[in-house]
């Protein structure tokens, strides 16, 4: 199981599984298969997010590359010397398109990790390098906005938009 995404006004709920090095399968909340995409071990998605380009499969490497349900490329965000390990969509306001938070890691002997957040125009709005892996946690609020938390060696903290 890679991800379960709730129903939105634009999309049915998605249940996404990955058979490593083989295929990605997506079902709706009624168990109806929406798609099957062939993938390789090197090109499997690391996350599925509701992004500013719509619901997207996020593939890793030294950039975050997004694809739609049919496998069409949507956008790419370079990560420099970091390799993408996870991604999350974050709605700082219920009325805005989501921002995207990416976590990347460097060589394991260097203990360097990067949290990069981009807005709907793919502009960097937050960029921090950590010496321990930062876990990104998104909590949906009653009004449809999200609260973004980061958990690392220093503890749990909330990131707010300025």
Coordinates of N, CA, C and O in Angstrom, one line a residue:
X1 N 0.9 -1.2 0.0 CA 0.0 0.0 0.0 C 0.9 1.2 0.0 O 1.7 1.4 0.9
X2 N 0.7 2.1 -1.0 CA 1.5 3.3 -1.1 C 0.7 4.5 -0.4 O 1.3 5.3 0.4
X3 N -0.6 4.6 -0.7 CA -1.3 5.8 -0.3 C -2.8 5.5 -0.3 O -3.3 4.8 -1.2
X4 N -3.5 6.2 0.6 CA -5.0 6.3 0.5 C -5.3 7.7 0.5 O -5.0 8.4 1.5
X5 N -6.0 8.2 -0.5 CA -6.4 9.6 -0.6 C -7.9 9.7 -0.6 O -8.6 8.9 -1.2
X6 N -8.4 10.7 0.2 CA -9.8 10.8 0.4 C -10.4 11.4 -0.9 O -9.8 12.0 -1.7
X7 N -11.7 11.2 -1.0 CA -12.5 11.8 -2.0 C -12.4 13.3 -1.9 O -12.4 13.9 -0.8
X8 N -12.3 14.0 -3.1 CA -12.4 15.5 -3.1 C -13.5 15.8 -4.1 O -14.1 15.0 -4.8
X9 N -13.7 17.1 -4.3 CA -14.7 17.6 -5.3 C -14.3 17.2 -6.7 O -15.1 17.1 -7.6
X10 N -13.0 17.1 -6.9 CA -12.4 16.8 -8.3 C -12.2 15.3 -8.5 O -12.1 14.9 -9.6
X11 N -11.9 14.5 -7.4 CA -11.5 13.1 -7.6 C -12.2 12.2 -6.6 O -12.6 12.6 -5.5
X12 N -12.4 10.9 -7.1 CA -12.9 9.9 -6.1 C -11.8 9.6 -5.2 O -10.6 10.0 -5.4
X13 N -12.1 8.8 -4.1 CA -11.0 8.4 -3.2 C -10.1 7.4 -4.0 O -10.5 6.8 -5.0
X14 N -8.8 7.5 -3.7 CA -7.8 6.6 -4.4 C -7.2 5.7 -3.3 O -6.8 6.1 -2.3
X15 N -7.1 4.4 -3.7 CA -6.3 3.4 -2.9 C -5.2 3.0 -3.9 O -5.5 2.5 -4.9
X16 N -4.0 3.3 -3.5 CA -2.9 3.1 -4.4 C -1.9 2.1 -3.9 O -1.4 2.2 -2.7
X17 N -1.6 1.1 -4.7 CA -0.6 0.1 -4.3 C 0.5 0.0 -5.3 O 0.3 0.4 -6.5
X18 N 1.7 -0.4 -4.9 CA 2.8 -0.5 -5.8 C 3.3 -1.9 -5.7 O 3.6 -2.4 -4.5
X19 N 3.5 -2.6 -6.8 CA 4.2 -3.9 -6.8 C 5.6 -3.5 -7.3 O 5.8 -3.2 -8.5
X20 N 6.5 -3.5 -6.4 CA 7.9 -3.0 -6.6 C 8.4 -3.5 -7.9 O 8.5 -4.8 -8.1
X21 N 8.8 -2.6 -8.8 CA 9.4 -3.0 -10.0 C 8.5 -3.6 -11.1 O 8.9 -4.1 -12.1
X22 N 7.2 -3.5 -10.8 CA 6.2 -4.1 -11.7 C 5.1 -3.1 -12.2 O 5.0 -2.7 -13.3
X23 N 4.2 -2.7 -11.2 CA 3.1 -1.9 -11.6 C 2.5 -1.2 -10.4 O 2.8 -1.5 -9.2
X24 N 1.8 -0.1 -10.7 CA 1.0 0.7 -9.8 C -0.4 0.4 -10.1 O -0.8 0.5 -11.2
X25 N -1.2 0.1 -9.0 CA -2.6 -0.1 -9.2 C -3.4 0.9 -8.4 O -3.0 1.2 -7.2
X26 N -4.5 1.4 -9.0 CA -5.3 2.5 -8.3 C -6.7 2.0 -8.4 O -7.2 1.7 -9.4
X27 N -7.4 2.0 -7.2 CA -8.8 1.7 -7.1 C -9.5 2.9 -6.4 O -8.9 3.7 -5.7
X28 N -10.9 3.0 -6.7 CA -11.7 4.0 -6.0 C -12.2 3.4 -4.7 O -12.0 2.2 -4.4
X29 N -13.1 4.1 -4.0 CA -13.6 3.7 -2.7 C -14.6 2.6 -2.9 O -15.0 1.9 -1.8
X30 N -15.0 2.2 -4.1 CA -15.9 1.1 -4.3 C -15.2 -0.1 -4.8 O -15.9 -1.1 -5.1
X31 N -13.9 -0.1 -4.8 CA -13.1 -1.2 -5.3 C -13.0 -1.3 -6.8 O -12.5 -2.3 -7.3
X32 N -13.4 -0.3 -7.5 CA -13.3 -0.3 -9.0 C -11.9 0.1 -9.4 O -11.4 1.2 -8.9
X33 N -11.2 -0.7 -10.2 CA -9.9 -0.3 -10.6 C -9.9 0.9 -11.6 O -10.6 0.9 -12.5
X34 N -9.1 1.9 -11.2 CA -9.1 3.1 -12.1 C -8.0 3.1 -13.1 O -8.1 3.6 -14.2
X35 N -6.9 2.5 -12.7 CA -5.7 2.3 -13.6 C -4.7 1.3 -13.2 O -4.7 0.9 -12.0
X36 N -3.9 0.9 -14.1 CA -2.8 0.1 -13.8 C -1.6 0.6 -14.7 O -1.8 0.8 -15.9
X37 N -0.5 1.0 -14.0 CA 0.6 1.6 -14.7 C 1.8 0.7 -14.5 O 2.1 0.3 -13.4
X38 N 2.5 0.4 -15.6 CA 3.8 -0.3 -15.5 C 4.9 0.6 -15.0 O 5.0 1.7 -15.4
X39 N 5.7 0.1 -14.1 CA 6.8 0.9 -13.5 C 8.0 -0.1 -13.4 O 7.8 -1.3 -13.3
X40 N 9.2 0.5 -13.3 CA 10.4 -0.2 -13.0 C 10.8 0.1 -11.5 O 10.2 1.0 -10.9
X41 N 11.7 -0.7 -11.0 CA 12.2 -0.4 -9.6 C 12.7 1.0 -9.5 O 12.6 1.7 -8.5
X42 N 13.4 1.5 -10.6 CA 14.0 2.8 -10.5 C 13.0 3.9 -10.8 O 13.3 5.1 -10.5
X43 N 11.8 3.6 -11.3 CA 10.8 4.6 -11.6 C 9.5 4.3 -10.9 O 8.5 4.6 -11.5
X44 N 9.5 3.9 -9.7 CA 8.3 3.7 -8.9 C 8.0 5.0 -8.2 O 8.9 5.7 -7.7
X45 N 6.7 5.3 -8.0 CA 6.4 6.5 -7.3 C 6.7 6.4 -5.8 O 6.6 5.3 -5.2
X46 N 7.1 7.5 -5.1 CA 7.4 7.5 -3.7 C 6.2 8.0 -2.9 O 6.1 7.9 -1.7
X47 N 5.3 8.7 -3.6 CA 4.1 9.3 -2.9 C 3.0 9.6 -4.0 O 3.3 9.6 -5.2
X48 N 1.8 9.8 -3.5 CA 0.7 10.3 -4.3 C 0.1 11.5 -3.5 O -0.2 11.3 -2.3
X49 N 0.0 12.6 -4.2 CA -0.5 13.8 -3.5 C -1.5 14.5 -4.4 O -1.6 14.4 -5.6
X50 N -2.3 15.3 -3.7 CA -3.2 16.3 -4.3 C -2.3 17.5 -4.5 O -2.0 18.2 -3.5
X51 N -1.9 17.8 -5.7 CA -1.0 18.9 -6.0 C -1.7 20.0 -6.7 O -2.8 19.9 -7.1
X52 N -0.9 21.1 -7.0 CA -1.5 22.2 -7.7 C -1.7 21.8 -9.2 O -2.4 22.6 -9.9
X53 N -1.2 20.7 -9.7 CA -1.5 20.2 -11.0 C -2.6 19.1 -11.0 O -2.8 18.4 -12.0
X54 N -3.2 18.9 -9.9 CA -4.2 17.8 -9.7 C -3.6 16.7 -9.0 O -2.4 16.7 -8.5
X55 N -4.3 15.6 -8.9 CA -3.8 14.4 -8.1 C -2.6 13.8 -8.9 O -2.8 13.6 -10.1
X56 N -1.5 13.6 -8.2 CA -0.3 13.3 -8.9 C 0.5 12.2 -8.2 O 0.6 12.1 -7.0
X57 N 1.1 11.3 -9.1 CA 2.1 10.4 -8.6 C 3.4 11.1 -8.6 O 3.8 11.7 -9.6
X58 N 4.2 11.0 -7.5 CA 5.4 11.7 -7.4 C 6.5 10.7 -7.4 O 6.6 9.8 -6.6
X59 N 7.4 10.8 -8.4 CA 8.6 9.9 -8.6 C 9.8 10.7 -8.2 O 9.9 11.9 -8.3
X60 N 10.8 9.9 -7.7 CA 12.0 10.5 -7.1 C 13.2 10.5 -8.0 O 13.1 10.4 -9.2
X61 N 14.3 10.6 -7.3 CA 15.6 10.9 -8.0 C 16.1 12.2 -7.5 O 15.7 12.7 -6.4
X62 N 16.9 12.9 -8.3 CA 17.4 14.2 -7.9 C 16.4 15.3 -8.2 O 16.8 16.5 -8.2
X63 N 15.2 14.9 -8.5 CA 14.1 15.9 -8.7 C 12.8 15.1 -8.4 O 12.8 13.9 -8.4
X64 N 11.8 15.9 -8.1 CA 10.5 15.4 -7.8 C 9.7 15.5 -9.1 O 9.6 16.6 -9.6
X65 N 9.3 14.4 -9.7 CA 8.6 14.4 -11.0 C 7.2 13.9 -10.8 O 7.0 12.9 -10.2
X66 N 6.2 14.7 -11.3 CA 4.8 14.4 -11.1 C 4.2 13.9 -12.4 O 4.5 14.4 -13.5
X67 N 3.3 12.8 -12.2 CA 2.6 12.3 -13.3 C 1.1 12.1 -13.0 O 0.8 11.9 -11.8
X68 N 0.3 12.2 -14.0 CA -1.2 12.0 -13.7 C -1.6 10.5 -13.8 O -0.7 9.6 -14.0
X69 N -2.9 10.2 -13.7 CA -3.4 8.9 -13.7 C -3.1 8.1 -14.9 O -3.0 6.9 -14.9
X70 N -2.9 8.8 -16.1 CA -2.6 8.1 -17.3 C -1.0 8.0 -17.6 O -0.6 7.5 -18.6
X71 N -0.2 8.6 -16.6 CA 1.2 8.5 -16.8 C 1.8 9.7 -17.5 O 3.0 9.7 -17.8
X72 N 1.0 10.7 -17.8 CA 1.5 12.0 -18.4 C 2.3 12.8 -17.4 O 1.8 13.1 -16.3
X73 N 3.4 13.3 -17.9 CA 4.3 14.2 -17.0 C 3.6 15.5 -16.8 O 3.0 16.1 -17.7
X74 N 3.6 15.9 -15.5 CA 2.9 17.2 -15.2 C 3.9 18.3 -14.8 O 3.7 19.4 -15.2
X75 N 4.9 18.0 -14.0 CA 5.9 19.0 -13.6 C 7.1 18.3 -13.0 O 7.0 17.1 -12.7
X76 N 8.1 19.1 -12.8 CA 9.4 18.6 -12.2 C 9.9 19.7 -11.3 O 9.9 20.9 -11.7
X77 N 10.4 19.3 -10.1 CA 11.0 20.2 -9.1 C 12.4 19.7 -8.8 O 12.5 18.6 -8.2
X78 N 13.5 20.4 -9.2 CA 14.8 19.9 -8.9 C 15.2 19.9 -7.5 O 14.7 20.9 -6.8
X79 N 15.9 19.0 -7.0 CA 16.3 18.9 -5.6 C 17.8 19.0 -5.4 O 18.3 18.8 -4.3
X80 N 18.5 19.3 -6.4 CA 20.0 19.5 -6.3 C 20.7 18.2 -6.0 O 20.4 17.2 -6.6
X81 N 21.5 18.2 -5.0 CA 22.3 17.0 -4.6 C 21.5 16.0 -3.8 O 22.0 15.0 -3.3
X82 N 20.2 16.3 -3.5 CA 19.4 15.4 -2.6 C 18.5 14.5 -3.5 O 18.1 14.8 -4.6
X83 N 18.3 13.3 -2.9 CA 17.4 12.3 -3.6 C 16.1 12.3 -2.9 O 16.0 12.1 -1.6
X84 N 15.0 12.4 -3.6 CA 13.7 12.5 -3.0 C 13.3 11.2 -2.3 O 13.5 10.1 -2.8
X85 N 12.8 11.4 -1.1 CA 12.3 10.2 -0.3 C 10.8 10.2 -0.1 O 10.2 9.2 0.0
X86 N 10.2 11.4 0.0 CA 8.8 11.5 0.2 C 8.3 12.9 -0.2 O 9.1 13.8 -0.3
X87 N 7.0 13.0 -0.3 CA 6.3 14.2 -0.7 C 5.0 14.3 -0.1 O 4.3 13.2 0.2
X88 N 4.5 15.5 0.1 CA 3.1 15.7 0.7 C 2.5 17.0 0.1 O 3.2 18.0 -0.1
X89 N 1.2 16.9 -0.1 CA 0.5 18.1 -0.5 C 0.0 18.8 0.8 O -0.4 18.2 1.7
X90 N 0.1 20.2 0.8 CA -0.3 20.9 2.0 C -1.2 22.1 1.5 O -0.7 23.0 0.7
X91 N -2.4 22.2 2.0 CA -3.2 23.4 1.8 C -3.2 24.3 3.0 O -3.8 24.1 4.0
X92 N -2.3 25.4 2.9 CA -2.2 26.3 4.0 C -3.5 27.1 4.2 O -3.8 27.6 5.2
X93 N -4.3 27.2 3.1 CA -5.6 27.8 3.1 C -6.5 27.0 2.3 O -6.1 26.5 1.2
X94 N -7.7 26.7 2.7 CA -8.7 25.9 2.0 C -9.0 26.4 0.7 O -9.4 25.7 -0.3
X95 N -8.9 27.7 0.5 CA -9.3 28.3 -0.8 C -8.1 28.4 -1.8 O -8.3 28.9 -2.9
X96 N -6.9 28.0 -1.4 CA -5.8 28.0 -2.3 C -5.4 26.7 -2.9 O -5.7 25.6 -2.3
X97 N -4.7 26.7 -4.0 CA -4.1 25.4 -4.5 C -3.1 24.9 -3.5 O -2.4 25.7 -2.9
X98 N -2.8 23.6 -3.5 CA -1.9 23.1 -2.5 C -0.4 23.5 -2.8 O 0.0 23.6 -3.9
X99 N 0.3 23.6 -1.7 CA 1.8 23.7 -1.8 C 2.3 22.2 -1.8 O 1.5 21.3 -1.4
X100 N 3.5 22.0 -2.1 CA 4.1 20.7 -2.0 C 5.3 20.7 -1.1 O 6.2 21.6 -1.3
X101 N 5.4 19.7 -0.2 CA 6.6 19.6 0.6 C 7.3 18.3 0.2 O 6.7 17.3 0.0
X102 N 8.6 18.5 -0.1 CA 9.5 17.4 -0.5 C 10.6 17.2 0.6 O 11.2 18.1 1.0
X103 N 10.8 15.9 0.9 CA 12.0 15.6 1.8 C 12.9 14.8 0.9 O 12.6 13.8 0.3
X104 N 14.2 15.2 1.0 CA 15.2 14.5 0.2 C 16.4 14.2 1.2 O 16.5 14.8 2.2
X105 N 17.1 13.2 0.8 CA 18.3 12.8 1.6 C 19.5 12.8 0.8 O 19.5 12.7 -0.5
X106 N 20.7 12.9 1.4 CA 22.0 12.9 0.8 C 22.6 11.5 1.1 O 22.0 10.7 1.8
X107 N 23.8 11.3 0.7 CA 24.5 10.1 1.1 C 24.4 9.8 2.6 O 24.5 10.7 3.4
X108 N 24.1 8.6 2.9 CA 23.9 8.3 4.3 C 25.0 8.6 5.3 O 24.8 8.8 6.5
X109 N 26.2 8.6 4.8 CA 27.4 9.0 5.6 C 27.5 10.4 6.0 O 28.2 10.8 6.9
X110 N 26.7 11.3 5.2 CA 26.8 12.7 5.5 C 25.7 13.2 6.4 O 25.8 14.3 7.0
X111 N 24.6 12.4 6.6 CA 23.5 12.8 7.5 C 23.0 14.2 7.2 O 22.9 15.1 8.0
X112 N 22.7 14.4 5.9 CA 22.1 15.7 5.5 C 20.7 15.4 4.8 O 20.7 14.5 3.9
X113 N 19.7 16.1 5.2 CA 18.4 15.9 4.7 C 17.8 17.3 4.4 O 18.1 18.3 5.0
X114 N 17.0 17.3 3.4 CA 16.4 18.6 2.9 C 14.9 18.6 2.9 O 14.3 17.7 2.4
X115 N 14.3 19.7 3.5 CA 12.9 19.9 3.4 C 12.7 21.1 2.5 O 13.2 22.2 2.8
X116 N 12.0 20.9 1.4 CA 11.8 21.9 0.4 C 10.3 22.1 0.2 O 9.6 21.0 -0.1
X117 N 9.7 23.3 0.3 CA 8.3 23.5 0.1 C 8.2 24.5 -1.1 O 8.8 25.5 -1.1
X118 N 7.3 24.1 -2.1 CA 7.1 25.0 -3.2 C 5.6 25.3 -3.3 O 4.8 24.5 -2.9
X119 N 5.3 26.5 -3.8 CA 3.9 27.0 -3.9 C 3.4 26.5 -5.3 O 4.1 25.8 -6.0
X120 N 2.2 26.9 -5.6 CA 1.6 26.4 -6.9 C 2.2 26.9 -8.1 O 2.0 26.4 -9.2
X121 N 3.1 27.9 -8.0 CA 3.9 28.4 -9.2 C 5.3 27.7 -9.2 O 6.1 28.1 -9.9
X122 N 5.5 26.7 -8.3 CA 6.8 26.0 -8.1 C 7.9 26.9 -7.6 O 9.0 26.6 -7.8
X123 N 7.5 28.0 -6.9 CA 8.5 28.9 -6.3 C 8.8 28.3 -4.9 O 7.9 27.9 -4.2
X124 N 10.1 28.3 -4.6 CA 10.5 27.8 -3.3 C 10.0 28.8 -2.2 O 10.3 30.0 -2.3
X125 N 9.3 28.3 -1.2 CA 8.8 29.2 -0.1 C 9.4 28.8 1.2 O 9.3 29.5 2.2
X126 N 10.1 27.6 1.2 CA 10.8 27.1 2.4 C 11.8 26.1 2.0 O 11.6 25.3 1.2
X127 N 13.0 26.2 2.6 CA 14.1 25.4 2.2 C 15.0 25.3 3.5 O 15.6 26.3 3.9
X128 N 15.1 24.1 4.0 CA 16.0 23.9 5.2 C 16.7 22.5 5.1 O 16.1 21.5 4.6
X129 N 18.0 22.5 5.5 CA 18.8 21.3 5.6 C 18.9 20.9 7.0 O 19.2 21.7 7.9
X130 N 18.7 19.6 7.3 CA 18.7 19.0 8.6 C 19.8 18.0 8.7 O 20.3 17.5 7.7
X131 N 20.2 17.7 10.0 CA 21.2 16.7 10.2 C 20.5 15.4 10.7 O 21.2 14.4 11.0
X132 N 19.2 15.4 10.8 CA 18.4 14.1 11.1 C 17.2 14.2 10.2 O 16.8 15.3 9.8
X133 N 16.7 13.0 9.9 CA 15.6 12.9 8.9 C 14.4 13.6 9.4 O 13.8 13.3 10.5
X134 N 13.8 14.6 8.6 CA 12.6 15.3 9.0 C 11.4 14.6 8.5 O 11.2 14.4 7.3
X135 N 10.5 14.2 9.4 CA 9.2 13.6 8.9 C 8.2 14.7 8.8 O 8.0 15.6 9.7
X136 N 7.5 14.7 7.7 CA 6.5 15.7 7.4 C 5.1 15.1 7.7 O 4.8 14.0 7.2
X137 N 4.3 15.8 8.5 CA 3.0 15.3 8.9 C 2.0 16.4 8.6 O 2.2 17.6 8.9
X138 N 0.9 16.0 7.9 CA -0.1 17.0 7.5 C -1.4 16.6 8.2 O -1.9 15.5 8.1
X139 N -2.0 17.6 8.9 CA -3.2 17.4 9.6 C -4.3 18.3 9.0 O -4.1 19.5 8.9
X140 N -5.4 17.7 8.5 CA -6.5 18.4 7.9 C -7.3 19.1 9.0 O -7.7 18.5 10.0
X141 N -7.6 20.4 8.8 CA -8.5 21.1 9.8 C -9.9 21.1 9.3 O -10.2 20.7 8.1
X142 N -10.8 21.4 10.1 CA -12.3 21.4 9.8 C -12.6 22.3 8.7 O -13.6 22.0 7.9
X143 N -11.9 23.4 8.5 CA -12.2 24.3 7.4 C -11.6 23.9 6.0 O -11.8 24.6 5.0
X144 N -10.9 22.7 6.0 CA -10.3 22.2 4.7 C -8.9 22.6 4.6 O -8.2 22.2 3.6
X145 N -8.4 23.5 5.4 CA -6.9 23.8 5.4 C -6.1 22.8 6.1 O -6.7 21.9 6.8
X146 N -4.8 22.8 5.9 CA -3.9 21.8 6.6 C -3.0 22.5 7.5 O -2.6 23.7 7.3
X147 N -2.6 21.8 8.5 CA -1.5 22.2 9.4 C -0.3 21.3 9.1 O -0.5 20.1 9.1
X148 N 0.9 21.9 8.9 CA 2.1 21.1 8.6 C 3.0 21.1 9.8 O 3.3 22.1 10.4
X149 N 3.3 19.8 10.2 CA 4.2 19.6 11.3 C 5.5 18.9 10.7 O 5.4 18.2 9.8
X150 N 6.6 19.2 11.4 CA 7.9 18.6 11.0 C 8.4 17.9 12.3 O 8.5 18.6 13.3
X151 N 8.7 16.7 12.2 CA 9.3 16.0 13.4 C 10.7 15.6 13.0 O 11.0 14.9 12.0
X152 N 11.7 16.0 13.9 CA 13.1 15.6 13.7 C 13.7 15.4 15.1 O 13.0 15.3 16.1
X153 N 15.0 15.4 15.1 CA 15.7 15.1 16.4 C 15.4 16.2 17.5 O 15.5 15.9 18.7
X154 N 14.9 17.4 17.0 CA 14.6 18.5 17.9 C 13.2 18.4 18.5 O 12.8 19.1 19.3
X155 N 12.4 17.5 17.9 CA 11.0 17.3 18.4 C 10.0 17.6 17.3 O 10.4 17.7 16.1
X156 N 8.8 17.9 17.6 CA 7.7 18.2 16.7 C 7.5 19.7 16.7 O 7.4 20.3 17.8
X157 N 7.5 20.3 15.5 CA 7.2 21.7 15.4 C 6.2 22.0 14.3 O 6.2 21.2 13.3
X158 N 5.5 23.0 14.4 CA 4.5 23.4 13.4 C 5.2 24.4 12.4 O 5.8 25.4 12.9
X159 N 5.0 24.2 11.1 CA 5.5 25.2 10.2 C 4.3 26.0 9.7 O 3.3 25.4 9.3
X160 N 4.4 27.3 9.8 CA 3.3 28.2 9.4 C 3.8 29.0 8.2 O 4.9 29.4 8.1
X161 N 2.9 29.4 7.3 CA 3.2 30.3 6.2 C 3.3 31.7 6.8 O 2.5 32.1 7.7
X162 N 4.2 32.4 6.3 CA 4.4 33.9 6.7 C 3.5 34.8 6.0 O 3.1 34.6 4.9

